[in-house]
Amino acid sequence: MLARLKPTPRFPFGYGRVEDLAGVVIVLTILFSAVVAGYESVDRLIHPRQVGYLWAVAAASIIGFIGNEAVAVFRIKVGREIGSAALIADGHHARVDGWTSLSVLAGATGVWLGFPLADPLVGLGITLAILRIIWESGRAVFTRMLDGVEPQVIDEIRHAAQHVPGIREVTELRPRWIGHRLHAEVNVTVSSALSVADGHAIAKELNHQLLHHIKYLAGATVHVDPEGESGEGHHRIPAHAHDGLPIHSH
């Protein structure tokens, strides 16, 4: 709910980071599940136990697996459609619950076949599978929290800029995820002979192209530089001087 609130003067980019924090909580919850599953599996391996009511256990396991897997498929599908790493992680969490149910079924089947160690061994296998999910989900969630983006996002922005007449070069790109929406800062170079109005028109057209061609993009800030003065180096202020203007104090 917080992620849907409108931006405020204090939070000008909105509350999308709440979604990223939710993703971290989900990953930690999955990690806790892996620790518990691993501990119980090792404990049952050292201290074997009898499993009673095998048919009831098997039936409950099948129902649990089907229900959790259906939820997992739905959440992962929607998460990929809207670009939400947190929702995808939540889908993996449901899948972990489903796999846990499946491990109970496999263990009960092994016990029924006369192999009591099947239960803890399957549990250890599921624990390893959960750890892999933690790695994949955690990498996606923490990459976004650290303002990382997929390489194809950079390529798509450059491709869009190449099709805007008047742009000579893209000097800097800074896209980042906030929740499941992208925000981008783009610096481009144009001819120094253009007027301010012409430069503004080029920036406006690039913004238009980006919003139409970059999936999940919520907004872009386009900065236009004339040739010969493009790039970040020309925007840094040397100590007590402004691009050739008289020395001054800050």
Tab-separated table of C-alpha atoms in Angstrom:
chain	number	residue	atom	x	y	z
A	1	MET	CA	0.000	0.000	0.000
A	2	LEU	CA	2.791	2.468	0.878
A	3	ALA	CA	4.444	1.937	-2.512
A	4	ARG	CA	1.289	3.285	-4.193
A	5	LEU	CA	1.285	6.594	-2.322
A	6	LYS	CA	1.968	9.696	-4.380
A	7	PRO	CA	5.320	11.519	-4.122
A	8	THR	CA	5.635	14.206	-1.468
A	9	PRO	CA	8.118	17.084	-0.977
A	10	ARG	CA	9.973	14.901	1.528
A	11	PHE	CA	9.867	11.805	-0.715
A	12	PRO	CA	9.971	13.244	-4.261
A	13	PHE	CA	10.459	9.814	-5.860
A	14	GLY	CA	7.522	8.324	-3.974
A	15	TYR	CA	7.587	5.267	-1.739
A	16	GLY	CA	8.677	2.644	-4.257
A	17	ARG	CA	11.638	1.646	-2.073
A	18	VAL	CA	9.146	0.110	0.350
A	19	GLU	CA	8.656	-2.606	-2.260
A	20	ASP	CA	12.413	-3.262	-2.296
A	21	LEU	CA	12.442	-3.505	1.505
A	22	ALA	CA	9.561	-5.980	1.298
A	23	GLY	CA	11.682	-8.030	-1.092
A	24	VAL	CA	14.511	-8.123	1.457
A	25	VAL	CA	12.107	-9.317	4.160
A	26	ILE	CA	10.845	-12.068	1.848
A	27	VAL	CA	14.387	-13.226	1.036
A	28	LEU	CA	15.230	-13.330	4.763
A	29	THR	CA	12.040	-15.322	5.393
A	30	ILE	CA	13.047	-17.848	2.733
A	31	LEU	CA	16.511	-18.039	4.318
A	32	PHE	CA	14.907	-18.779	7.686
A	33	SER	CA	12.882	-21.562	6.032
A	34	ALA	CA	16.095	-23.044	4.610
A	35	VAL	CA	17.810	-22.963	8.011
A	36	VAL	CA	14.843	-24.654	9.702
A	37	ALA	CA	14.515	-27.268	6.944
A	38	GLY	CA	18.235	-28.029	7.058
A	39	TYR	CA	18.292	-28.288	10.851
A	40	GLU	CA	15.280	-30.604	10.993
A	41	SER	CA	16.671	-32.785	8.197
A	42	VAL	CA	20.016	-33.219	9.964
A	43	ASP	CA	18.224	-33.898	13.257
A	44	ARG	CA	16.063	-36.601	11.650
A	45	LEU	CA	19.142	-38.066	9.993
A	46	ILE	CA	20.877	-38.388	13.370
A	47	HIS	CA	17.723	-39.338	15.273
A	48	PRO	CA	15.394	-41.253	12.895
A	49	ARG	CA	11.679	-41.091	13.706
A	50	GLN	CA	8.675	-43.094	12.691
A	51	VAL	CA	6.164	-41.436	10.381
A	52	GLY	CA	2.552	-42.328	11.082
A	53	TYR	CA	-0.649	-41.970	9.036
A	54	LEU	CA	1.300	-42.139	5.779
A	55	TRP	CA	-1.742	-41.829	3.524
A	56	ALA	CA	-3.013	-38.749	5.343
A	57	VAL	CA	0.462	-37.210	5.203
A	58	ALA	CA	0.719	-37.960	1.475
A	59	ALA	CA	-2.704	-36.466	0.726
A	60	ALA	CA	-1.974	-33.296	2.699
A	61	SER	CA	1.398	-32.976	0.969
A	62	ILE	CA	-0.109	-33.232	-2.508
A	63	ILE	CA	-2.791	-30.654	-1.711
A	64	GLY	CA	-0.214	-28.325	-0.157
A	65	PHE	CA	2.118	-28.621	-3.136
A	66	ILE	CA	-0.587	-27.974	-5.727
A	67	GLY	CA	-1.955	-24.960	-3.851
A	68	ASN	CA	1.429	-23.352	-3.199
A	69	GLU	CA	2.702	-23.994	-6.720
A	70	ALA	CA	-0.411	-22.386	-8.212
A	71	VAL	CA	0.169	-19.297	-6.059
A	72	ALA	CA	3.868	-19.296	-6.993
A	73	VAL	CA	3.200	-19.459	-10.732
A	74	PHE	CA	0.674	-16.625	-10.511
A	75	ARG	CA	2.880	-14.312	-8.420
A	76	ILE	CA	6.002	-14.925	-10.503
A	77	LYS	CA	4.062	-14.362	-13.728
A	78	VAL	CA	2.546	-11.083	-12.516
A	79	GLY	CA	5.865	-10.003	-10.993
A	80	ARG	CA	7.628	-10.440	-14.330
A	81	GLU	CA	4.852	-8.614	-16.161
A	82	ILE	CA	5.081	-5.531	-13.939
A	83	GLY	CA	8.820	-5.739	-13.255
A	84	SER	CA	8.497	-6.337	-9.499
A	85	ALA	CA	11.467	-8.179	-7.972
A	86	ALA	CA	9.651	-8.282	-4.619
A	87	LEU	CA	6.583	-10.012	-6.061
A	88	ILE	CA	8.785	-12.510	-7.907
A	89	ALA	CA	10.592	-13.230	-4.632
A	90	ASP	CA	7.215	-13.707	-2.934
A	91	GLY	CA	6.317	-16.188	-5.660
A	92	HIS	CA	9.528	-18.093	-4.956
A	93	HIS	CA	8.578	-18.066	-1.274
A	94	ALA	CA	5.299	-19.797	-2.134
A	95	ARG	CA	7.248	-22.248	-4.322
A	96	VAL	CA	9.513	-23.055	-1.376
A	97	ASP	CA	6.422	-23.894	0.692
A	98	GLY	CA	5.251	-26.133	-2.141
A	99	TRP	CA	8.584	-27.907	-2.361
A	100	THR	CA	8.525	-28.432	1.390
A	101	SER	CA	5.162	-30.174	1.022
A	102	LEU	CA	6.595	-32.239	-1.830
A	103	SER	CA	9.566	-33.262	0.302
A	104	VAL	CA	7.170	-34.535	2.969
A	105	LEU	CA	5.448	-36.630	0.290
A	106	ALA	CA	8.769	-38.015	-0.978
A	107	GLY	CA	9.904	-38.792	2.553
A	108	ALA	CA	6.630	-40.530	3.411
A	109	THR	CA	6.884	-42.580	0.211
A	110	GLY	CA	10.426	-43.631	1.138
A	111	VAL	CA	9.306	-44.675	4.616
A	112	TRP	CA	6.414	-46.648	3.102
A	113	LEU	CA	8.902	-48.445	0.830
A	114	GLY	CA	11.046	-49.374	3.816
A	115	PHE	CA	13.710	-46.669	3.568
A	116	PRO	CA	13.301	-44.467	6.682
A	117	LEU	CA	16.280	-42.247	5.839
A	118	ALA	CA	14.481	-41.028	2.709
A	119	ASP	CA	12.704	-38.350	4.741
A	120	PRO	CA	15.815	-36.506	6.028
A	121	LEU	CA	17.763	-37.029	2.786
A	122	VAL	CA	14.970	-35.510	0.716
A	123	GLY	CA	14.800	-32.682	3.249
A	124	LEU	CA	18.489	-31.933	2.725
A	125	GLY	CA	17.958	-31.911	-1.035
A	126	ILE	CA	15.095	-29.444	-0.681
A	127	THR	CA	17.276	-27.276	1.562
A	128	LEU	CA	19.900	-27.037	-1.196
A	129	ALA	CA	17.190	-26.127	-3.713
A	130	ILE	CA	15.909	-23.407	-1.361
A	131	LEU	CA	19.432	-21.988	-1.039
A	132	ARG	CA	19.600	-21.652	-4.813
A	133	ILE	CA	16.292	-19.754	-4.810
A	134	ILE	CA	17.655	-17.495	-2.063
A	135	TRP	CA	20.706	-16.711	-4.196
A	136	GLU	CA	18.645	-15.878	-7.288
A	137	SER	CA	15.987	-13.863	-5.461
A	138	GLY	CA	18.471	-12.106	-3.203
A	139	ARG	CA	20.672	-11.099	-6.124
A	140	ALA	CA	17.714	-9.534	-7.937
A	141	VAL	CA	16.391	-7.701	-4.870
A	142	PHE	CA	19.733	-6.358	-3.640
A	143	THR	CA	20.811	-5.343	-7.157
A	144	ARG	CA	17.788	-3.062	-7.332
A	145	MET	CA	18.346	-1.706	-3.840
A	146	LEU	CA	21.871	-0.719	-4.925
A	147	ASP	CA	20.467	1.018	-8.042
A	148	GLY	CA	21.662	-1.706	-10.393
A	149	VAL	CA	19.899	-2.204	-13.726
A	150	GLU	CA	19.902	-4.864	-16.399
A	151	PRO	CA	22.359	-4.236	-19.301
A	152	GLN	CA	19.503	-4.361	-21.813
A	153	VAL	CA	17.940	-1.282	-20.185
A	154	ILE	CA	21.077	0.726	-21.027
A	155	ASP	CA	21.055	-0.657	-24.570
A	156	GLU	CA	17.376	0.214	-25.066
A	157	ILE	CA	17.879	3.812	-23.920
A	158	ARG	CA	20.857	4.270	-26.248
A	159	HIS	CA	18.890	2.710	-29.093
A	160	ALA	CA	15.986	5.105	-28.520
A	161	ALA	CA	18.363	8.095	-28.479
A	162	GLN	CA	19.942	7.046	-31.776
A	163	HIS	CA	16.579	7.469	-33.490
A	164	VAL	CA	16.042	11.068	-32.337
A	165	PRO	CA	17.214	13.567	-34.993
A	166	GLY	CA	19.742	16.072	-33.678
A	167	ILE	CA	21.340	13.912	-30.988
A	168	ARG	CA	25.061	13.490	-31.673
A	169	GLU	CA	25.982	11.381	-28.657
A	170	VAL	CA	24.688	9.968	-25.387
A	171	THR	CA	27.314	10.901	-22.805
A	172	GLU	CA	25.822	9.648	-19.534
A	173	LEU	CA	23.017	7.310	-18.529
A	174	ARG	CA	21.701	6.750	-15.023
A	175	PRO	CA	18.613	4.547	-14.999
A	176	ARG	CA	17.520	2.998	-11.724
A	177	TRP	CA	14.627	1.036	-10.312
A	178	ILE	CA	12.396	2.455	-7.598
A	179	GLY	CA	10.054	-0.373	-6.743
A	180	HIS	CA	8.850	-1.799	-10.045
A	181	ARG	CA	9.215	1.449	-11.999
A	182	LEU	CA	12.262	2.791	-13.830
A	183	HIS	CA	13.560	6.352	-13.597
A	184	ALA	CA	16.322	7.590	-15.897
A	185	GLU	CA	18.713	10.521	-16.143
A	186	VAL	CA	20.150	10.999	-19.640
A	187	ASN	CA	22.800	13.458	-20.863
A	188	VAL	CA	23.001	13.962	-24.636
A	189	THR	CA	25.126	16.075	-26.987
A	190	VAL	CA	23.690	18.258	-29.770
A	191	SER	CA	25.146	20.740	-32.238
A	192	SER	CA	26.398	23.936	-30.600
A	193	ALA	CA	24.711	25.887	-33.408
A	194	LEU	CA	21.227	24.982	-32.168
A	195	SER	CA	19.104	27.436	-30.235
A	196	VAL	CA	17.873	26.778	-26.714
A	197	ALA	CA	14.398	26.130	-28.127
A	198	ASP	CA	15.779	23.560	-30.584
A	199	GLY	CA	17.711	21.816	-27.819
A	200	HIS	CA	14.585	21.732	-25.685
A	201	ALA	CA	12.605	20.224	-28.576
A	202	ILE	CA	15.208	17.459	-28.958
A	203	ALA	CA	15.092	16.707	-25.223
A	204	LYS	CA	11.300	16.609	-25.339
A	205	GLU	CA	11.330	14.196	-28.288
A	206	LEU	CA	13.843	11.903	-26.558
A	207	ASN	CA	11.696	11.891	-23.429
A	208	HIS	CA	8.703	10.974	-25.579
A	209	GLN	CA	10.584	8.135	-27.297
A	210	LEU	CA	11.862	6.745	-24.011
A	211	LEU	CA	8.416	6.698	-22.406
A	212	HIS	CA	6.984	4.897	-25.420
A	213	HIS	CA	9.735	2.321	-25.911
A	214	ILE	CA	11.227	1.562	-22.477
A	215	LYS	CA	9.064	-0.835	-20.519
A	216	TYR	CA	8.341	0.124	-16.895
A	217	LEU	CA	9.796	3.634	-17.383
A	218	ALA	CA	7.970	6.140	-15.159
A	219	GLY	CA	9.950	9.217	-16.136
A	220	ALA	CA	13.193	10.518	-17.616
A	221	THR	CA	15.243	13.649	-16.996
A	222	VAL	CA	17.063	14.676	-20.176
A	223	HIS	CA	19.973	17.126	-20.081
A	224	VAL	CA	21.235	18.631	-23.346
A	225	ASP	CA	24.859	19.738	-23.826
A	226	PRO	CA	26.420	21.508	-26.829
A	227	GLU	CA	29.288	19.809	-28.640
A	228	GLY	CA	32.622	20.517	-27.028
A	229	GLU	CA	31.069	20.958	-23.602
A	230	SER	CA	29.360	17.624	-23.110
A	231	GLY	CA	29.803	15.152	-20.315
A	232	GLU	CA	30.044	15.354	-16.552
A	233	GLY	CA	33.497	16.907	-16.625
A	234	HIS	CA	32.031	20.147	-17.951
A	235	HIS	CA	29.467	20.351	-15.148
A	236	ARG	CA	31.861	20.039	-12.237
A	237	ILE	CA	32.774	23.312	-10.551
A	238	PRO	CA	36.524	23.729	-9.905
A	239	ALA	CA	37.470	25.279	-6.595
A	240	HIS	CA	36.438	28.951	-6.616
A	241	ALA	CA	35.895	29.150	-10.392
A	242	HIS	CA	33.060	28.691	-12.906
A	243	ASP	CA	34.134	27.715	-16.440
A	244	GLY	CA	36.445	30.614	-17.127
A	245	LEU	CA	34.472	33.223	-15.181
A	246	PRO	CA	36.342	35.336	-12.621
A	247	ILE	CA	37.428	33.633	-9.420
A	248	HIS	CA	34.814	33.858	-6.705
A	249	SER	CA	34.182	32.548	-3.227
A	250	HIS	CA	31.444	30.035	-2.362
